[in-house]
Amino acid sequence: MPDGSLQPLGLPVWRWDTFYIEIVRSIFDGAWDSDAAGARAVNYWWGMRSGAEEIDLVYSPKELMEMDWLDECVEGALPHYDELDVKTHVLMAINGLNTLKGFVK
């Protein structure tokens, strides 16, 4: 940031399904041999292109509160302001989020 502060731009996400599928595939393909002479430790960092690791962007609290969509794996609906409890109303006010779209009192 211009003032010298650090701002996270993303969070690591590990896709364990991709990782384990590739491990099992290597076992079935015969590439996995734990009894091999001179066996060494395996490097499990496959790089970003493998799909086992990804970076998710970080959202600010304001961006999260303005989010009007749910991920496709989530069933349900986002609550309206009137459905939130008192503690949540206070937190929203502290963060200046009580005037966002869809949350008008």
mmCIF file of N, CA and C in Angstrom:
data_model
loop_
_atom_site.group_PDB
_atom_site.id
_atom_site.type_symbol
_atom_site.label_atom_id
_atom_site.label_comp_id
_atom_site.label_asym_id
_atom_site.label_seq_id
_atom_site.Cartn_x
_atom_site.Cartn_y
_atom_site.Cartn_z
ATOM 1 N N MET A 1 0.846 -1.167 0.000
ATOM 2 C CA MET A 1 0.000 0.000 0.000
ATOM 3 C C MET A 1 0.903 1.245 0.000
ATOM 4 N N PRO A 2 0.388 2.368 -0.453
ATOM 5 C CA PRO A 2 1.198 3.586 -0.491
ATOM 6 C C PRO A 2 1.741 4.006 0.872
ATOM 7 N N ASP A 3 1.001 3.702 1.946
ATOM 8 C CA ASP A 3 1.462 4.102 3.277
ATOM 9 C C ASP A 3 2.457 3.117 3.884
ATOM 10 N N GLY A 4 2.827 2.078 3.141
ATOM 11 C CA GLY A 4 3.796 1.109 3.622
ATOM 12 C C GLY A 4 3.184 -0.087 4.323
ATOM 13 N N SER A 5 1.874 -0.073 4.547
ATOM 14 C CA SER A 5 1.233 -1.211 5.208
ATOM 15 C C SER A 5 1.094 -2.373 4.228
ATOM 16 N N LEU A 6 1.021 -3.564 4.788
ATOM 17 C CA LEU A 6 0.873 -4.761 3.971
ATOM 18 C C LEU A 6 -0.600 -5.111 3.836
ATOM 19 N N GLN A 7 -0.989 -5.550 2.669
ATOM 20 C CA GLN A 7 -2.372 -5.949 2.414
ATOM 21 C C GLN A 7 -2.346 -7.322 1.756
ATOM 22 N N PRO A 8 -2.950 -8.335 2.396
ATOM 23 C CA PRO A 8 -2.969 -9.648 1.744
ATOM 24 C C PRO A 8 -3.788 -9.590 0.457
ATOM 25 N N LEU A 9 -3.266 -10.193 -0.583
ATOM 26 C CA LEU A 9 -3.956 -10.188 -1.868
ATOM 27 C C LEU A 9 -4.674 -11.497 -2.142
ATOM 28 N N GLY A 10 -4.282 -12.536 -1.434
ATOM 29 C CA GLY A 10 -4.908 -13.831 -1.662
ATOM 30 C C GLY A 10 -4.564 -14.806 -0.563
ATOM 31 N N LEU A 11 -5.288 -15.890 -0.531
ATOM 32 C CA LEU A 11 -5.068 -16.952 0.442
ATOM 33 C C LEU A 11 -4.798 -18.253 -0.298
ATOM 34 N N PRO A 12 -3.884 -19.074 0.232
ATOM 35 C CA PRO A 12 -3.649 -20.359 -0.422
ATOM 36 C C PRO A 12 -4.827 -21.302 -0.186
ATOM 37 N N VAL A 13 -5.144 -22.066 -1.207
ATOM 38 C CA VAL A 13 -6.190 -23.081 -1.110
ATOM 39 C C VAL A 13 -5.591 -24.379 -1.622
ATOM 40 N N TRP A 14 -5.632 -25.389 -0.782
ATOM 41 C CA TRP A 14 -5.099 -26.686 -1.170
ATOM 42 C C TRP A 14 -6.248 -27.567 -1.615
ATOM 43 N N ARG A 15 -6.148 -28.087 -2.831
ATOM 44 C CA ARG A 15 -7.157 -28.976 -3.409
ATOM 45 C C ARG A 15 -6.728 -30.419 -3.124
ATOM 46 N N TRP A 16 -7.115 -30.888 -1.946
ATOM 47 C CA TRP A 16 -6.681 -32.216 -1.516
ATOM 48 C C TRP A 16 -7.217 -33.308 -2.428
ATOM 49 N N ASP A 17 -8.376 -33.110 -3.023
ATOM 50 C CA ASP A 17 -8.900 -34.121 -3.937
ATOM 51 C C ASP A 17 -7.953 -34.315 -5.119
ATOM 52 N N THR A 18 -7.475 -33.230 -5.696
ATOM 53 C CA THR A 18 -6.530 -33.306 -6.812
ATOM 54 C C THR A 18 -5.246 -33.995 -6.378
ATOM 55 N N PHE A 19 -4.753 -33.642 -5.205
ATOM 56 C CA PHE A 19 -3.521 -34.224 -4.674
ATOM 57 C C PHE A 19 -3.648 -35.740 -4.536
ATOM 58 N N TYR A 20 -4.706 -36.196 -3.851
ATOM 59 C CA TYR A 20 -4.850 -37.630 -3.600
ATOM 60 C C TYR A 20 -5.176 -38.412 -4.868
ATOM 61 N N ILE A 21 -5.908 -37.824 -5.790
ATOM 62 C CA ILE A 21 -6.169 -38.498 -7.066
ATOM 63 C C ILE A 21 -4.858 -38.765 -7.792
ATOM 64 N N GLU A 22 -3.960 -37.780 -7.801
ATOM 65 C CA GLU A 22 -2.670 -37.960 -8.474
ATOM 66 C C GLU A 22 -1.792 -38.985 -7.756
ATOM 67 N N ILE A 23 -1.831 -39.011 -6.433
ATOM 68 C CA ILE A 23 -1.059 -40.010 -5.678
ATOM 69 C C ILE A 23 -1.563 -41.408 -6.005
ATOM 70 N N VAL A 24 -2.881 -41.608 -5.936
ATOM 71 C CA VAL A 24 -3.458 -42.926 -6.230
ATOM 72 C C VAL A 24 -3.192 -43.311 -7.681
ATOM 73 N N ARG A 25 -3.304 -42.355 -8.599
ATOM 74 C CA ARG A 25 -3.018 -42.638 -10.010
ATOM 75 C C ARG A 25 -1.572 -43.110 -10.179
ATOM 76 N N SER A 26 -0.626 -42.481 -9.473
ATOM 77 C CA SER A 26 0.779 -42.897 -9.595
ATOM 78 C C SER A 26 0.989 -44.300 -9.033
ATOM 79 N N ILE A 27 0.222 -44.665 -8.007
ATOM 80 C CA ILE A 27 0.307 -46.026 -7.459
ATOM 81 C C ILE A 27 -0.204 -47.024 -8.496
ATOM 82 N N PHE A 28 -1.363 -46.744 -9.089
ATOM 83 C CA PHE A 28 -1.931 -47.646 -10.096
ATOM 84 C C PHE A 28 -1.060 -47.736 -11.343
ATOM 85 N N ASP A 29 -0.382 -46.649 -11.693
ATOM 86 C CA ASP A 29 0.486 -46.640 -12.874
ATOM 87 C C ASP A 29 1.830 -47.310 -12.619
ATOM 88 N N GLY A 30 2.097 -47.692 -11.370
ATOM 89 C CA GLY A 30 3.353 -48.346 -11.034
ATOM 90 C C GLY A 30 4.501 -47.390 -10.773
ATOM 91 N N ALA A 31 4.238 -46.109 -10.721
ATOM 92 C CA ALA A 31 5.297 -45.119 -10.505
ATOM 93 C C ALA A 31 5.655 -44.982 -9.028
ATOM 94 N N TRP A 32 4.846 -45.527 -8.154
ATOM 95 C CA TRP A 32 5.064 -45.422 -6.713
ATOM 96 C C TRP A 32 5.724 -46.715 -6.252
ATOM 97 N N ASP A 33 6.963 -46.647 -5.801
ATOM 98 C CA ASP A 33 7.676 -47.845 -5.361
ATOM 99 C C ASP A 33 8.399 -47.530 -4.070
ATOM 100 N N SER A 34 7.775 -47.895 -2.951
ATOM 101 C CA SER A 34 8.371 -47.581 -1.653
ATOM 102 C C SER A 34 9.558 -48.478 -1.331
ATOM 103 N N ASP A 35 9.719 -49.603 -2.067
ATOM 104 C CA ASP A 35 10.819 -50.530 -1.797
ATOM 105 C C ASP A 35 12.021 -50.299 -2.705
ATOM 106 N N ALA A 36 11.982 -49.279 -3.508
ATOM 107 C CA ALA A 36 13.067 -49.018 -4.455
ATOM 108 C C ALA A 36 14.371 -48.749 -3.716
ATOM 109 N N ALA A 37 15.460 -49.278 -4.271
ATOM 110 C CA ALA A 37 16.776 -49.053 -3.675
ATOM 111 C C ALA A 37 17.110 -47.571 -3.755
ATOM 112 N N GLY A 38 17.580 -47.030 -2.647
ATOM 113 C CA GLY A 38 17.948 -45.620 -2.621
ATOM 114 C C GLY A 38 16.747 -44.698 -2.641
ATOM 115 N N ALA A 39 15.613 -45.201 -2.173
ATOM 116 C CA ALA A 39 14.400 -44.373 -2.170
ATOM 117 C C ALA A 39 14.647 -43.098 -1.370
ATOM 118 N N ARG A 40 14.148 -41.995 -1.887
ATOM 119 C CA ARG A 40 14.330 -40.702 -1.233
ATOM 120 C C ARG A 40 12.976 -40.111 -0.876
ATOM 121 N N ALA A 41 13.025 -39.077 -0.079
ATOM 122 C CA ALA A 41 11.794 -38.366 0.268
ATOM 123 C C ALA A 41 11.194 -37.767 -1.001
ATOM 124 N N VAL A 42 9.895 -37.720 -1.030
ATOM 125 C CA VAL A 42 9.183 -37.204 -2.197
ATOM 126 C C VAL A 42 8.848 -35.734 -1.983
ATOM 127 N N ASN A 43 9.071 -34.933 -3.001
ATOM 128 C CA ASN A 43 8.695 -33.525 -2.961
ATOM 129 C C ASN A 43 7.245 -33.417 -3.422
ATOM 130 N N TYR A 44 6.374 -32.982 -2.523
ATOM 131 C CA TYR A 44 4.957 -32.900 -2.850
ATOM 132 C C TYR A 44 4.544 -31.525 -3.359
ATOM 133 N N TRP A 45 5.482 -30.629 -3.563
ATOM 134 C CA TRP A 45 5.138 -29.339 -4.170
ATOM 135 C C TRP A 45 5.166 -29.534 -5.673
ATOM 136 N N TRP A 46 4.002 -29.517 -6.288
ATOM 137 C CA TRP A 46 3.890 -29.781 -7.717
ATOM 138 C C TRP A 46 3.738 -28.512 -8.520
ATOM 139 N N GLY A 47 3.669 -27.395 -7.865
ATOM 140 C CA GLY A 47 3.520 -26.136 -8.576
ATOM 141 C C GLY A 47 2.065 -25.769 -8.800
ATOM 142 N N MET A 48 1.855 -24.530 -9.143
ATOM 143 C CA MET A 48 0.498 -24.013 -9.309
ATOM 144 C C MET A 48 -0.225 -24.647 -10.500
ATOM 145 N N ARG A 49 0.504 -25.053 -11.514
ATOM 146 C CA ARG A 49 -0.132 -25.633 -12.703
ATOM 147 C C ARG A 49 -0.765 -26.989 -12.432
ATOM 148 N N SER A 50 -0.383 -27.649 -11.354
ATOM 149 C CA SER A 50 -0.917 -28.980 -11.056
ATOM 150 C C SER A 50 -2.389 -28.936 -10.679
ATOM 151 N N GLY A 51 -2.856 -27.785 -10.213
ATOM 152 C CA GLY A 51 -4.240 -27.678 -9.768
ATOM 153 C C GLY A 51 -4.430 -28.089 -8.322
ATOM 154 N N ALA A 52 -3.368 -28.575 -7.672
ATOM 155 C CA ALA A 52 -3.472 -28.980 -6.267
ATOM 156 C C ALA A 52 -3.376 -27.776 -5.336
ATOM 157 N N GLU A 53 -2.823 -26.680 -5.823
ATOM 158 C CA GLU A 53 -2.740 -25.445 -5.048
ATOM 159 C C GLU A 53 -3.300 -24.309 -5.899
ATOM 160 N N GLU A 54 -4.041 -23.438 -5.238
ATOM 161 C CA GLU A 54 -4.590 -22.271 -5.921
ATOM 162 C C GLU A 54 -4.519 -21.080 -4.976
ATOM 163 N N ILE A 55 -4.730 -19.915 -5.512
ATOM 164 C CA ILE A 55 -4.792 -18.699 -4.706
ATOM 165 C C ILE A 55 -6.196 -18.123 -4.845
ATOM 166 N N ASP A 56 -6.863 -17.942 -3.722
ATOM 167 C CA ASP A 56 -8.163 -17.276 -3.714
ATOM 168 C C ASP A 56 -7.965 -15.822 -3.322
ATOM 169 N N LEU A 57 -8.646 -14.947 -4.008
ATOM 170 C CA LEU A 57 -8.555 -13.527 -3.693
ATOM 171 C C LEU A 57 -9.189 -13.243 -2.342
ATOM 172 N N VAL A 58 -8.667 -12.252 -1.664
ATOM 173 C CA VAL A 58 -9.187 -11.846 -0.363
ATOM 174 C C VAL A 58 -10.203 -10.728 -0.570
ATOM 175 N N TYR A 59 -11.309 -10.838 0.122
ATOM 176 C CA TYR A 59 -12.330 -9.796 0.069
ATOM 177 C C TYR A 59 -12.280 -8.971 1.345
ATOM 178 N N SER A 60 -12.517 -7.690 1.235
ATOM 179 C CA SER A 60 -12.611 -6.825 2.410
ATOM 180 C C SER A 60 -13.955 -7.084 3.085
ATOM 181 N N PRO A 61 -14.104 -6.703 4.367
ATOM 182 C CA PRO A 61 -15.411 -6.867 5.024
ATOM 183 C C PRO A 61 -16.539 -6.207 4.236
ATOM 184 N N LYS A 62 -16.266 -5.035 3.673
ATOM 185 C CA LYS A 62 -17.299 -4.342 2.893
ATOM 186 C C LYS A 62 -17.665 -5.151 1.652
ATOM 187 N N GLU A 63 -16.659 -5.684 0.969
ATOM 188 C CA GLU A 63 -16.931 -6.499 -0.213
ATOM 189 C C GLU A 63 -17.715 -7.761 0.152
ATOM 190 N N LEU A 64 -17.375 -8.361 1.293
ATOM 191 C CA LEU A 64 -18.111 -9.545 1.739
ATOM 192 C C LEU A 64 -19.568 -9.217 2.032
ATOM 193 N N MET A 65 -19.796 -8.079 2.682
ATOM 194 C CA MET A 65 -21.162 -7.706 3.027
ATOM 195 C C MET A 65 -21.968 -7.308 1.792
ATOM 196 N N GLU A 66 -21.303 -6.825 0.761
ATOM 197 C CA GLU A 66 -22.001 -6.458 -0.470
ATOM 198 C C GLU A 66 -22.223 -7.654 -1.393
ATOM 199 N N MET A 67 -21.613 -8.769 -1.053
ATOM 200 C CA MET A 67 -21.734 -9.964 -1.874
ATOM 201 C C MET A 67 -23.199 -10.404 -1.905
ATOM 202 N N ASP A 68 -23.750 -10.510 -3.090
ATOM 203 C CA ASP A 68 -25.151 -10.906 -3.200
ATOM 204 C C ASP A 68 -25.301 -12.241 -3.935
ATOM 205 N N TRP A 69 -24.301 -13.103 -3.799
ATOM 206 C CA TRP A 69 -24.342 -14.418 -4.409
ATOM 207 C C TRP A 69 -23.792 -15.442 -3.428
ATOM 208 N N LEU A 70 -24.163 -16.682 -3.615
ATOM 209 C CA LEU A 70 -23.626 -17.795 -2.844
ATOM 210 C C LEU A 70 -22.891 -18.717 -3.803
ATOM 211 N N ASP A 71 -21.890 -19.390 -3.290
ATOM 212 C CA ASP A 71 -21.190 -20.362 -4.110
ATOM 213 C C ASP A 71 -22.176 -21.455 -4.501
ATOM 214 N N GLU A 72 -21.957 -22.078 -5.641
ATOM 215 C CA GLU A 72 -22.927 -23.054 -6.135
ATOM 216 C C GLU A 72 -23.060 -24.271 -5.227
ATOM 217 N N CYS A 73 -22.100 -24.506 -4.343
ATOM 218 C CA CYS A 73 -22.192 -25.659 -3.443
ATOM 219 C C CYS A 73 -22.973 -25.334 -2.167
ATOM 220 N N VAL A 74 -23.416 -24.095 -2.001
ATOM 221 C CA VAL A 74 -24.145 -23.675 -0.801
ATOM 222 C C VAL A 74 -25.626 -23.580 -1.127
ATOM 223 N N GLU A 75 -26.436 -24.205 -0.276
ATOM 224 C CA GLU A 75 -27.883 -24.096 -0.429
ATOM 225 C C GLU A 75 -28.394 -23.126 0.617
ATOM 226 N N GLY A 76 -29.312 -22.271 0.248
ATOM 227 C CA GLY A 76 -29.875 -21.334 1.205
ATOM 228 C C GLY A 76 -29.918 -19.933 0.642
ATOM 229 N N ALA A 77 -30.022 -18.977 1.539
ATOM 230 C CA ALA A 77 -30.121 -17.575 1.141
ATOM 231 C C ALA A 77 -29.365 -16.712 2.133
ATOM 232 N N LEU A 78 -28.903 -15.565 1.669
ATOM 233 C CA LEU A 78 -28.256 -14.609 2.555
ATOM 234 C C LEU A 78 -29.330 -13.916 3.384
ATOM 235 N N PRO A 79 -29.091 -13.699 4.675
ATOM 236 C CA PRO A 79 -30.118 -13.081 5.519
ATOM 237 C C PRO A 79 -30.277 -11.590 5.235
ATOM 238 N N HIS A 80 -31.472 -11.090 5.446
ATOM 239 C CA HIS A 80 -31.755 -9.660 5.361
ATOM 240 C C HIS A 80 -31.313 -9.023 6.676
ATOM 241 N N TYR A 81 -31.065 -7.743 6.669
ATOM 242 C CA TYR A 81 -30.599 -7.025 7.864
ATOM 243 C C TYR A 81 -31.498 -7.291 9.068
ATOM 244 N N ASP A 82 -32.805 -7.294 8.858
ATOM 245 C CA ASP A 82 -33.753 -7.493 9.963
ATOM 246 C C ASP A 82 -33.654 -8.883 10.579
ATOM 247 N N GLU A 83 -33.063 -9.832 9.866
ATOM 248 C CA GLU A 83 -32.934 -11.203 10.363
ATOM 249 C C GLU A 83 -31.672 -11.410 11.200
ATOM 250 N N LEU A 84 -30.786 -10.436 11.221
ATOM 251 C CA LEU A 84 -29.530 -10.553 11.960
ATOM 252 C C LEU A 84 -29.741 -10.225 13.430
ATOM 253 N N ASP A 85 -28.900 -10.816 14.296
ATOM 254 C CA ASP A 85 -29.029 -10.541 15.730
ATOM 255 C C ASP A 85 -28.389 -9.198 16.090
ATOM 256 N N VAL A 86 -28.602 -8.766 17.328
ATOM 257 C CA VAL A 86 -28.146 -7.448 17.787
ATOM 258 C C VAL A 86 -26.628 -7.326 17.701
ATOM 259 N N LYS A 87 -25.896 -8.381 18.093
ATOM 260 C CA LYS A 87 -24.428 -8.326 18.039
ATOM 261 C C LYS A 87 -23.942 -8.103 16.606
ATOM 262 N N THR A 88 -24.608 -8.728 15.659
ATOM 263 C CA THR A 88 -24.219 -8.551 14.260
ATOM 264 C C THR A 88 -24.522 -7.136 13.785
ATOM 265 N N HIS A 89 -25.646 -6.570 14.231
ATOM 266 C CA HIS A 89 -25.968 -5.174 13.888
ATOM 267 C C HIS A 89 -24.872 -4.241 14.402
ATOM 268 N N VAL A 90 -24.414 -4.484 15.634
ATOM 269 C CA VAL A 90 -23.361 -3.652 16.230
ATOM 270 C C VAL A 90 -22.072 -3.781 15.422
ATOM 271 N N LEU A 91 -21.690 -5.009 15.078
ATOM 272 C CA LEU A 91 -20.471 -5.218 14.292
ATOM 273 C C LEU A 91 -20.568 -4.541 12.927
ATOM 274 N N MET A 92 -21.725 -4.609 12.312
ATOM 275 C CA MET A 92 -21.901 -3.952 11.018
ATOM 276 C C MET A 92 -21.763 -2.442 11.153
ATOM 277 N N ALA A 93 -22.326 -1.880 12.213
ATOM 278 C CA ALA A 93 -22.226 -0.431 12.436
ATOM 279 C C ALA A 93 -20.780 -0.020 12.689
ATOM 280 N N ILE A 94 -20.061 -0.801 13.490
ATOM 281 C CA ILE A 94 -18.652 -0.509 13.785
ATOM 282 C C ILE A 94 -17.836 -0.473 12.498
ATOM 283 N N ASN A 95 -18.123 -1.393 11.592
ATOM 284 C CA ASN A 95 -17.379 -1.481 10.336
ATOM 285 C C ASN A 95 -17.965 -0.612 9.233
ATOM 286 N N GLY A 96 -18.995 0.165 9.559
ATOM 287 C CA GLY A 96 -19.603 1.048 8.574
ATOM 288 C C GLY A 96 -20.376 0.309 7.501
ATOM 289 N N LEU A 97 -20.855 -0.879 7.839
ATOM 290 C CA LEU A 97 -21.516 -1.721 6.851
ATOM 291 C C LEU A 97 -23.036 -1.728 6.978
ATOM 292 N N ASN A 98 -23.573 -0.940 7.888
ATOM 293 C CA ASN A 98 -25.014 -0.980 8.131
ATOM 294 C C ASN A 98 -25.826 -0.210 7.091
ATOM 295 N N THR A 99 -25.176 0.382 6.112
ATOM 296 C CA THR A 99 -25.909 1.130 5.082
ATOM 297 C C THR A 99 -25.752 0.506 3.696
ATOM 298 N N LEU A 100 -25.263 -0.707 3.644
ATOM 299 C CA LEU A 100 -25.036 -1.360 2.354
ATOM 300 C C LEU A 100 -26.338 -1.769 1.693
ATOM 301 N N LYS A 101 -26.272 -1.971 0.390
ATOM 302 C CA LYS A 101 -27.466 -2.381 -0.362
ATOM 303 C C LYS A 101 -28.033 -3.680 0.206
ATOM 304 N N GLY A 102 -29.337 -3.736 0.281
ATOM 305 C CA GLY A 102 -29.999 -4.926 0.796
ATOM 306 C C GLY A 102 -30.035 -5.005 2.303
ATOM 307 N N PHE A 103 -29.380 -4.077 2.985
ATOM 308 C CA PHE A 103 -29.337 -4.099 4.441
ATOM 309 C C PHE A 103 -29.933 -2.828 5.035
ATOM 310 N N VAL A 104 -30.721 -2.130 4.271
ATOM 311 C CA VAL A 104 -31.312 -0.879 4.753
ATOM 312 C C VAL A 104 -32.265 -1.182 5.890
ATOM 313 N N LYS A 105 -32.147 -0.374 6.963
ATOM 314 C CA LYS A 105 -32.997 -0.583 8.138
ATOM 315 C C LYS A 105 -34.425 -0.219 7.839
#
